mmCIF file of C-alpha atoms and ligand atoms in Angstrom:
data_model
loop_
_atom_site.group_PDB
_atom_site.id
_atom_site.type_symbol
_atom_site.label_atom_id
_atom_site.label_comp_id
_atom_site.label_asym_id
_atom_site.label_seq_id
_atom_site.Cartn_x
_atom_site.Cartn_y
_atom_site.Cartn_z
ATOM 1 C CA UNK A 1 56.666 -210.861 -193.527
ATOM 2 C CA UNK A 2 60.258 -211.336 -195.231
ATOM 3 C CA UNK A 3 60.585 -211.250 -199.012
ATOM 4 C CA UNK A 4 60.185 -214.208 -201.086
ATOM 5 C CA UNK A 5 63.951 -213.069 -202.655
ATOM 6 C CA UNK A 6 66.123 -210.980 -200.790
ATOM 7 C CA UNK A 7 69.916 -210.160 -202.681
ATOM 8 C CA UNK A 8 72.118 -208.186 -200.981
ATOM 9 C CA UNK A 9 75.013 -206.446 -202.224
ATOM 10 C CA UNK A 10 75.477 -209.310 -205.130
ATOM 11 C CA UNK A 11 78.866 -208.910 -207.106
ATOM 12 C CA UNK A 12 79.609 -210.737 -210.122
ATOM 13 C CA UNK A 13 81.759 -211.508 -212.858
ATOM 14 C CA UNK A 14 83.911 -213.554 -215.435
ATOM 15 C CA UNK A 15 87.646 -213.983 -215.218
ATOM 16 C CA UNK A 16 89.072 -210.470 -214.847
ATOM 17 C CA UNK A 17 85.738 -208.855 -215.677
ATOM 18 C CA UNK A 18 83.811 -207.425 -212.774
ATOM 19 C CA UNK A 19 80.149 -206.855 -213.834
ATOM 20 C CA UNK A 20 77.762 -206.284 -211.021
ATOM 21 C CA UNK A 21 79.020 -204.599 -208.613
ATOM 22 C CA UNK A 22 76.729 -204.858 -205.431
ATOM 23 C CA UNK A 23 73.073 -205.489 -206.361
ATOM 24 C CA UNK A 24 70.432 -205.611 -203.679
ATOM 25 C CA UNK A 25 66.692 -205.893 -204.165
ATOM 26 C CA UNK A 26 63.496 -207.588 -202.860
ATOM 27 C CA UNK A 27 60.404 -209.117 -204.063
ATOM 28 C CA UNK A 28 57.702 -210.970 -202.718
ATOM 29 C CA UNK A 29 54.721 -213.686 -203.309
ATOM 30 C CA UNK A 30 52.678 -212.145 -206.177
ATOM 31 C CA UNK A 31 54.945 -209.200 -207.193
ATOM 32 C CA UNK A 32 55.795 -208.921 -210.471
ATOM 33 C CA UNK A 33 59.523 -207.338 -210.672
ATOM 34 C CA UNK A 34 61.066 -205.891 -213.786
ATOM 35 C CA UNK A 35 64.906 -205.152 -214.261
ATOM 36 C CA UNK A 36 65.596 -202.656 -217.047
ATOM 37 C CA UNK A 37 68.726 -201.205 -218.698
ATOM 38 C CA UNK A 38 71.101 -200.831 -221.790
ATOM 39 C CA UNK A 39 72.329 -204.107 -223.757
ATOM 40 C CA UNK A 40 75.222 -205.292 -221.461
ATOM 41 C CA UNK A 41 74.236 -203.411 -218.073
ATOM 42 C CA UNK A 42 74.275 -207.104 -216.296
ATOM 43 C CA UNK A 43 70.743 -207.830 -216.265
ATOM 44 C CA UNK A 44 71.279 -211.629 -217.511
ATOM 45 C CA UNK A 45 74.484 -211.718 -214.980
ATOM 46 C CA UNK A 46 71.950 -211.133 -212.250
ATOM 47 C CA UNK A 47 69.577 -213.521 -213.427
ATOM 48 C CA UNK A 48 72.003 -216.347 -214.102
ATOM 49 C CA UNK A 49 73.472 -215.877 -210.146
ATOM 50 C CA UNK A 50 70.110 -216.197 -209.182
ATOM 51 C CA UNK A 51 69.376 -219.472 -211.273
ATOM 52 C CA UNK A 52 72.825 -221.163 -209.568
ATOM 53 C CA UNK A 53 73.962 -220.633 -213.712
ATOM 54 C CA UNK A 54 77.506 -218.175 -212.202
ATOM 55 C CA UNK A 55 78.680 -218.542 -208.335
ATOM 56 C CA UNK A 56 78.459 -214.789 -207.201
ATOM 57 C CA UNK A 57 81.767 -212.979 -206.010
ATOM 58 C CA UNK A 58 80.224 -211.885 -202.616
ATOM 59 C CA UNK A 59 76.637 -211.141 -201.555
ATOM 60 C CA UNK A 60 73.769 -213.174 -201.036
ATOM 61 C CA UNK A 61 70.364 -214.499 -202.234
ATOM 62 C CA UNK A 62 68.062 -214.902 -200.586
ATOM 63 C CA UNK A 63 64.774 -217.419 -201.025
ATOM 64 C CA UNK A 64 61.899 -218.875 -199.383
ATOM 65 C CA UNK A 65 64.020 -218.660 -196.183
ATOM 66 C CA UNK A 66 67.018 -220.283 -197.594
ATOM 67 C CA UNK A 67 70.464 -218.781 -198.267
ATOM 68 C CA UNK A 68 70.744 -220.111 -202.311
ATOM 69 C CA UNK A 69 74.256 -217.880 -203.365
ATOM 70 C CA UNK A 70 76.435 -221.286 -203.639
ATOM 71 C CA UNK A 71 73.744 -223.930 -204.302
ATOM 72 C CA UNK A 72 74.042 -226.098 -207.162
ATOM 73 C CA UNK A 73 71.100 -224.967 -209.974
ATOM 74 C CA UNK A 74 69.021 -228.427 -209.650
ATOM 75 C CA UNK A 75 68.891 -227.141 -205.883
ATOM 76 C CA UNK A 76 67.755 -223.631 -206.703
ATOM 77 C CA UNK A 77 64.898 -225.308 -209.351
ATOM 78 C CA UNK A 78 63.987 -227.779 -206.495
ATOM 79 C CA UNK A 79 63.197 -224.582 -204.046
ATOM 80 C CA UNK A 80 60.895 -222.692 -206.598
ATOM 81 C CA UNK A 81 63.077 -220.762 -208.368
ATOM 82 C CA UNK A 82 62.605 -221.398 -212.210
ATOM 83 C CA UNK A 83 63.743 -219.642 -215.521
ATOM 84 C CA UNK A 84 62.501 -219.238 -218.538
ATOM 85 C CA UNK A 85 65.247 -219.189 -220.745
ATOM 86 C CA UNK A 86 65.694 -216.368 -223.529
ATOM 87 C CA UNK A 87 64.593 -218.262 -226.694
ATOM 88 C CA UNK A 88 63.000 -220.471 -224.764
ATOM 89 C CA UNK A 89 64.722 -223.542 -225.527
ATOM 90 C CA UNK A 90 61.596 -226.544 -226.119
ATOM 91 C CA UNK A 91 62.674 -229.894 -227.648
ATOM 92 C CA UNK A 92 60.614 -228.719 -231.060
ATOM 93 C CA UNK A 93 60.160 -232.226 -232.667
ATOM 94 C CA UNK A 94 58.339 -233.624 -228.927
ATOM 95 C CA UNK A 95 55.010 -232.985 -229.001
ATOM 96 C CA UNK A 96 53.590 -229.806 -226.815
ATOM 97 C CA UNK A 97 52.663 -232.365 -223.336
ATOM 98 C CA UNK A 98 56.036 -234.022 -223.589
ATOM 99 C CA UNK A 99 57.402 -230.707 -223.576
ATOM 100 C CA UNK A 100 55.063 -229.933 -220.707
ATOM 101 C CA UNK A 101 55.787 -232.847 -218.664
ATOM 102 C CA UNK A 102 59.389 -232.506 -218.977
ATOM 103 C CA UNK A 103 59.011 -229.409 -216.403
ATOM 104 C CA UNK A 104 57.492 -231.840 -214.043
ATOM 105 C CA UNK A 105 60.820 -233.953 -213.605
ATOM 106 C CA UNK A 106 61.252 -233.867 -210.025
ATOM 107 C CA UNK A 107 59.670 -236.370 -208.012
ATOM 108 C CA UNK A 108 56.988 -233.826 -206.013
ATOM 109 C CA UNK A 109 55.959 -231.946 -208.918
ATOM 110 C CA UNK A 110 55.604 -235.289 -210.689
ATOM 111 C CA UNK A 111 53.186 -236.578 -208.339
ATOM 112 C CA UNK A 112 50.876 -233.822 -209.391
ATOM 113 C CA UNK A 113 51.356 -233.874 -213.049
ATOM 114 C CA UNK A 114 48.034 -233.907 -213.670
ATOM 115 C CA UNK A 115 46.953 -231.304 -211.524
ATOM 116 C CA UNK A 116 49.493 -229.346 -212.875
ATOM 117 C CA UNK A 117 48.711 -230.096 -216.629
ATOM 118 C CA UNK A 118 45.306 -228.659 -215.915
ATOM 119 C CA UNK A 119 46.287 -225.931 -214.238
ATOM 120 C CA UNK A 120 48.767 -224.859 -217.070
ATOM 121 C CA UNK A 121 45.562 -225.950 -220.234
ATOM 122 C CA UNK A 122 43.146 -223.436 -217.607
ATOM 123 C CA UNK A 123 46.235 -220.391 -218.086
ATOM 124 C CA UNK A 124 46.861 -220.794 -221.905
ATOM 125 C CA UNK A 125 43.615 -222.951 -222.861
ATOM 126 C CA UNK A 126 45.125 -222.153 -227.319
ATOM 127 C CA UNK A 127 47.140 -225.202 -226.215
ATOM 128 C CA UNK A 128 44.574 -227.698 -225.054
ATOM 129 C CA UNK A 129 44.266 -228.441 -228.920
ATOM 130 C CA UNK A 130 47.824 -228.278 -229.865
ATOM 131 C CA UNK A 131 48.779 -230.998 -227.107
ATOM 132 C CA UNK A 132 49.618 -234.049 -229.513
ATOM 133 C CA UNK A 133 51.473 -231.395 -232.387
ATOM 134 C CA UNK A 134 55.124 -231.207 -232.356
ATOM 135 C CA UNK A 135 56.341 -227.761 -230.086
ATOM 136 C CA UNK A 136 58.667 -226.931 -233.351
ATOM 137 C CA UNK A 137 54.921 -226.203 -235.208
ATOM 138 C CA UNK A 138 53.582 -223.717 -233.197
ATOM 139 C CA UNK A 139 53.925 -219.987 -234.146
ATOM 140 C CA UNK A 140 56.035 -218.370 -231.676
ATOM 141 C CA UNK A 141 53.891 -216.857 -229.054
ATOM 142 C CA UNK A 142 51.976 -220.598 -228.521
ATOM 143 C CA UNK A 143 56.225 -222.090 -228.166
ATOM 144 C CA UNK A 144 56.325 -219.003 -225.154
ATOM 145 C CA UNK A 145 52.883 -220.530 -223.833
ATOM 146 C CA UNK A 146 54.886 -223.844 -223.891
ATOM 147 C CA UNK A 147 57.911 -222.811 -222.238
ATOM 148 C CA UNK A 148 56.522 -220.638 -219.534
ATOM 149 C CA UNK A 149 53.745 -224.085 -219.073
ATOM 150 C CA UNK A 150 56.938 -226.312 -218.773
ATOM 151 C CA UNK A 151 58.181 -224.005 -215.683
ATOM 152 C CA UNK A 152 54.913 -223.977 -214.388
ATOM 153 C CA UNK A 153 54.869 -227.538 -214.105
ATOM 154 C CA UNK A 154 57.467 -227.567 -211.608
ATOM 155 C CA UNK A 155 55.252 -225.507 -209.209
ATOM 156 C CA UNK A 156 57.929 -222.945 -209.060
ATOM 157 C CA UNK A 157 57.073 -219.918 -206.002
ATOM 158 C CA UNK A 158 59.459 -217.531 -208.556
ATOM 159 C CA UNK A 159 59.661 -217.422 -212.253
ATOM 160 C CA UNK A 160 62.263 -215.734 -214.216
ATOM 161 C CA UNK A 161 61.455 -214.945 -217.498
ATOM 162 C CA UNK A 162 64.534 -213.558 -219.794
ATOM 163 C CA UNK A 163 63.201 -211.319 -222.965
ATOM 164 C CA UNK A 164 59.695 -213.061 -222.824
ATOM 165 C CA UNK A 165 58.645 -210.704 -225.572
ATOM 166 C CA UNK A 166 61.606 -211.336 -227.647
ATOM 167 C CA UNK A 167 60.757 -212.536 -231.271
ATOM 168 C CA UNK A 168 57.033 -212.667 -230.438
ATOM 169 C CA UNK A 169 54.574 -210.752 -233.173
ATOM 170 C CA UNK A 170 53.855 -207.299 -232.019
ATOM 171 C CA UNK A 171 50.017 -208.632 -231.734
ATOM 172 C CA UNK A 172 50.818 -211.225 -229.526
ATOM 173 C CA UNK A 173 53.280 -209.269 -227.017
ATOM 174 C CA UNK A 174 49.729 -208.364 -225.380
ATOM 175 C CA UNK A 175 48.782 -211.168 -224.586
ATOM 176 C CA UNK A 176 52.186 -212.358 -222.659
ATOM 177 C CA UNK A 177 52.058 -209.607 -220.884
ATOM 178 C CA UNK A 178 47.968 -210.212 -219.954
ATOM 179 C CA UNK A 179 49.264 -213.873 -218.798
ATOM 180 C CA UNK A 180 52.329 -212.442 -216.797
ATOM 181 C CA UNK A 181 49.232 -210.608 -214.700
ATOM 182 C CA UNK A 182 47.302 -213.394 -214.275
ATOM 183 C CA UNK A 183 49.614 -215.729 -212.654
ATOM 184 C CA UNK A 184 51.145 -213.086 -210.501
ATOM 185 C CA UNK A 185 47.022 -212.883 -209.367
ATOM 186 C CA UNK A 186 47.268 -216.809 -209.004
ATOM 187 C CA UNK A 187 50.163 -215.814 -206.207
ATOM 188 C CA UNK A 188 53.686 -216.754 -208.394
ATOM 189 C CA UNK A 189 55.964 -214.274 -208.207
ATOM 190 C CA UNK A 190 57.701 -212.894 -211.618
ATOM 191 C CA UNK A 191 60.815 -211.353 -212.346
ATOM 192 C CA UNK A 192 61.459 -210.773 -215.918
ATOM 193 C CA UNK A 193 63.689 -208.717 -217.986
ATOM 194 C CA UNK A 194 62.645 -207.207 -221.036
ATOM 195 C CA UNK A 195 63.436 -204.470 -223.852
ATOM 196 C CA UNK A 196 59.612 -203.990 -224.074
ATOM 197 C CA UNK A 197 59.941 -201.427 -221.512
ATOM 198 C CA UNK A 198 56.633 -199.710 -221.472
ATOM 199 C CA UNK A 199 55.029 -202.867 -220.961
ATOM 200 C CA UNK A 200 57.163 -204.412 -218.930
ATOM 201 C CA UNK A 201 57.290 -201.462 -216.163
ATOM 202 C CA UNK A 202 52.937 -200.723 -216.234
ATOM 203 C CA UNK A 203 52.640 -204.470 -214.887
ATOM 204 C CA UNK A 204 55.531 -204.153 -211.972
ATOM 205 C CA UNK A 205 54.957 -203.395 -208.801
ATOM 206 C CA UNK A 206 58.629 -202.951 -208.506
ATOM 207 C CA UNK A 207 61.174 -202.356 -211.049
ATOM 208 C CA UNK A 208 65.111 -201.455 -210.988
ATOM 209 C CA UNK A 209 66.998 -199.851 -213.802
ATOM 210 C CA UNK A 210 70.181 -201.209 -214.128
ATOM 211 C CA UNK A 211 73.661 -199.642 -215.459
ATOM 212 C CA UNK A 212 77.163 -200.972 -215.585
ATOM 213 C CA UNK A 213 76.206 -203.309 -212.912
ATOM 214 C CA UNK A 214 74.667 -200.898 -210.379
ATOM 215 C CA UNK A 215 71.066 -200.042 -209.848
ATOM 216 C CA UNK A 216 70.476 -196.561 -210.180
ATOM 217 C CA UNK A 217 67.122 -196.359 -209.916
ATOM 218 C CA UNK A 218 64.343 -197.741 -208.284
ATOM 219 C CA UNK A 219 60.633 -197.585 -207.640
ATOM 220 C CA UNK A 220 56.726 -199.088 -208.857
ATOM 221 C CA UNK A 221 56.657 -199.420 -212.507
ATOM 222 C CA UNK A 222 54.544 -196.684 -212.785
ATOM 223 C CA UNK A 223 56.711 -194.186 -211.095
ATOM 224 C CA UNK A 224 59.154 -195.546 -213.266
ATOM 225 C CA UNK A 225 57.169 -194.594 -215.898
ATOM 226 C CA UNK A 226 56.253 -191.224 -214.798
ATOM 227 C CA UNK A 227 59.847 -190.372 -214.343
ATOM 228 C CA UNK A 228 61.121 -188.126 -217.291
ATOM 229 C CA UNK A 229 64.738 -189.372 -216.793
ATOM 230 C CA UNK A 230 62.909 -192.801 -217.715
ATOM 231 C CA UNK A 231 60.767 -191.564 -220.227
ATOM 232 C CA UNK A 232 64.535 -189.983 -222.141
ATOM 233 C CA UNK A 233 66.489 -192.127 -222.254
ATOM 234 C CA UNK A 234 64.545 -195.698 -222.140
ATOM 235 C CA UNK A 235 61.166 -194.671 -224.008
ATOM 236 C CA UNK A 236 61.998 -191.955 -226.532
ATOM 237 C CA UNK A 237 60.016 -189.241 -224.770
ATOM 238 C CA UNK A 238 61.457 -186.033 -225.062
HETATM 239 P P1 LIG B 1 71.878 -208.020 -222.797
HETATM 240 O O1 LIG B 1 70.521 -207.463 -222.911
HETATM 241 O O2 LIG B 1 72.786 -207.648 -223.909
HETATM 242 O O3 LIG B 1 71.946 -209.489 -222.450
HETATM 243 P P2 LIG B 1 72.583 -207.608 -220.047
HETATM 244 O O4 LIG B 1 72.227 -206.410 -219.239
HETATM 245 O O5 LIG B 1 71.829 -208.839 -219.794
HETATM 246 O O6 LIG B 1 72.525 -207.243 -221.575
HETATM 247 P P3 LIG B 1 74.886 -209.163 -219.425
HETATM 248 O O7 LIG B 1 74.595 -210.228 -220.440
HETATM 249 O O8 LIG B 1 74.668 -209.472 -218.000
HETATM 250 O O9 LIG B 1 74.122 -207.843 -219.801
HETATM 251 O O10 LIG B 1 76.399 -208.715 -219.663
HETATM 252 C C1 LIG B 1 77.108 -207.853 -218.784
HETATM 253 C C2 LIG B 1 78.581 -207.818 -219.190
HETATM 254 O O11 LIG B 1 79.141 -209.109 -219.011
HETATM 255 C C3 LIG B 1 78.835 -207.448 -220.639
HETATM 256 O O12 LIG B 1 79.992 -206.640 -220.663
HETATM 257 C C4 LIG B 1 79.103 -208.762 -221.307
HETATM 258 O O13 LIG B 1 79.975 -208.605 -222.402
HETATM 259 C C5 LIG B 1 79.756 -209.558 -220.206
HETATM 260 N N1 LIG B 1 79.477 -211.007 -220.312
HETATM 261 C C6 LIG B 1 78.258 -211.585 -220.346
HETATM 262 N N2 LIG B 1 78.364 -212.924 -220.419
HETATM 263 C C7 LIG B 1 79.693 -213.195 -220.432
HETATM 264 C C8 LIG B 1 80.462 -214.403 -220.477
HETATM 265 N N3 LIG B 1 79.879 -215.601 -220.539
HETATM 266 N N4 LIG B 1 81.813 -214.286 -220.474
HETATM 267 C C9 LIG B 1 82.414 -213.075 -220.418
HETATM 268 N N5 LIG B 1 81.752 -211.898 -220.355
HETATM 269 C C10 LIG B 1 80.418 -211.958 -220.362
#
């Protein structure tokens, strides 16, 4: 079976600056991926190539069967290949279902905008009640239920989450990470980048660590997580 995303040898940049310099990795239906690395390594470079956000320098990407490197990012959204923004980005004075519907834009995923609403209220049933409140009032782990619901709406195959954890109360990070699982289970795949390493890399089955726009290292989460270079320099363990 071929990968649901295949990149190969991806190099990117912006005017003179060259920032990845030949990525290549794989992941399929159901995998949940996780890209690691230092504060200007090119993780977000990689993520906005894949999104159609920056036209890659060479390489290619890969998904569901279809070569996306130079398609417009309406295209890319239209295939199954949806991001969740860092800071997630919800209209905050809509209410939480206009928010919701707005992921169901396209005409096929609008068709099934009710199957899809219940499908999102069944993964993060907090918001059944909080449909009719403005998205602004919610505390901030219910606005990452919201945004991650809005992508889901669009009955992505891939969903790219930037810094899910990001601003989120340390009691809540669980959680996100507990959903991430289940909808991987439900078949999606997940790519996500996130400075909650530990947590990040014990849900991937396959992670890359990332450094000046190389990856240097690759392997399961866990081994990841095993790996004392890891362990140094990314979780404090000496
Ligand atoms: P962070 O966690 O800080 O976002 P990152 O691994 O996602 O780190 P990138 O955002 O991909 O890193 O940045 C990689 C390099 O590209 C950095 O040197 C950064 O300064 C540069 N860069 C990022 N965005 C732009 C841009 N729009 N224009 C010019 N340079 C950029």
């Amino acid at each position: 079976m071929s990968s649901l995303l295949a990149v190969e040898d991806l190099q990117a940049g912006y005017g003179n600056l060259s920032v990845l310099h030949g990525i290549s990795f794989e992941l399929n239906a159901g995998e949940v991926g996780a890209m690691v690395g230092a504060n200007g390594a090119g993780k977000s470079t990689t993520l906005r190539c894949l999104s159609g956000l920056l036209r890659p320098r060479a390489g290619t990407i890969i998904f569901a069967g279809e070569d996306i490197s130079n398609l417009p990012a309406h295209r890319i959204v239209e295939l199954g290949l949806v991001q969740v923004p860092e800071g997630r980005l919800l209209f905050p004075a809509m209410s939480v279902r206009e928010n919701l519907m707005l992921g169901a834009f396209l005409p096929e995923p609008r068709k099934r905008m009710s199957q899809s609403m219940d499908a999102v209220l069944s993964y993060f049933p907090a918001l059944r009640e909080k449909l009719d409140l403005p998205a602004g009032s919610l505390s901030g782990g219910q606005q990452q239920m919201v945004a991650v619901g809005r992508a889901l709406m669009s009955r992505p195959k891939l969903l790219v989450l930037d810094e899910p954890s990001l601003g989120i109360a340390p009691l809540l990070v669980r959680e996100i990470f507990e959903n991430i699982e289940k909808l991987a289970a439900g078949g999606l795949a997940i790519l996500l980048i996130e400075q909650n390493i530990g947590n990040a890399l014990s849900l991937s089955q396959r992670a890359w660590v990332i450094e000046n726009g190389a990856i240097v290292m690759q392997g399961s989460g866990r081994e990841l997580l095993d790996d004392p270079r890891i362990q140094a320099a990314y979780l404090g363990i000496q």
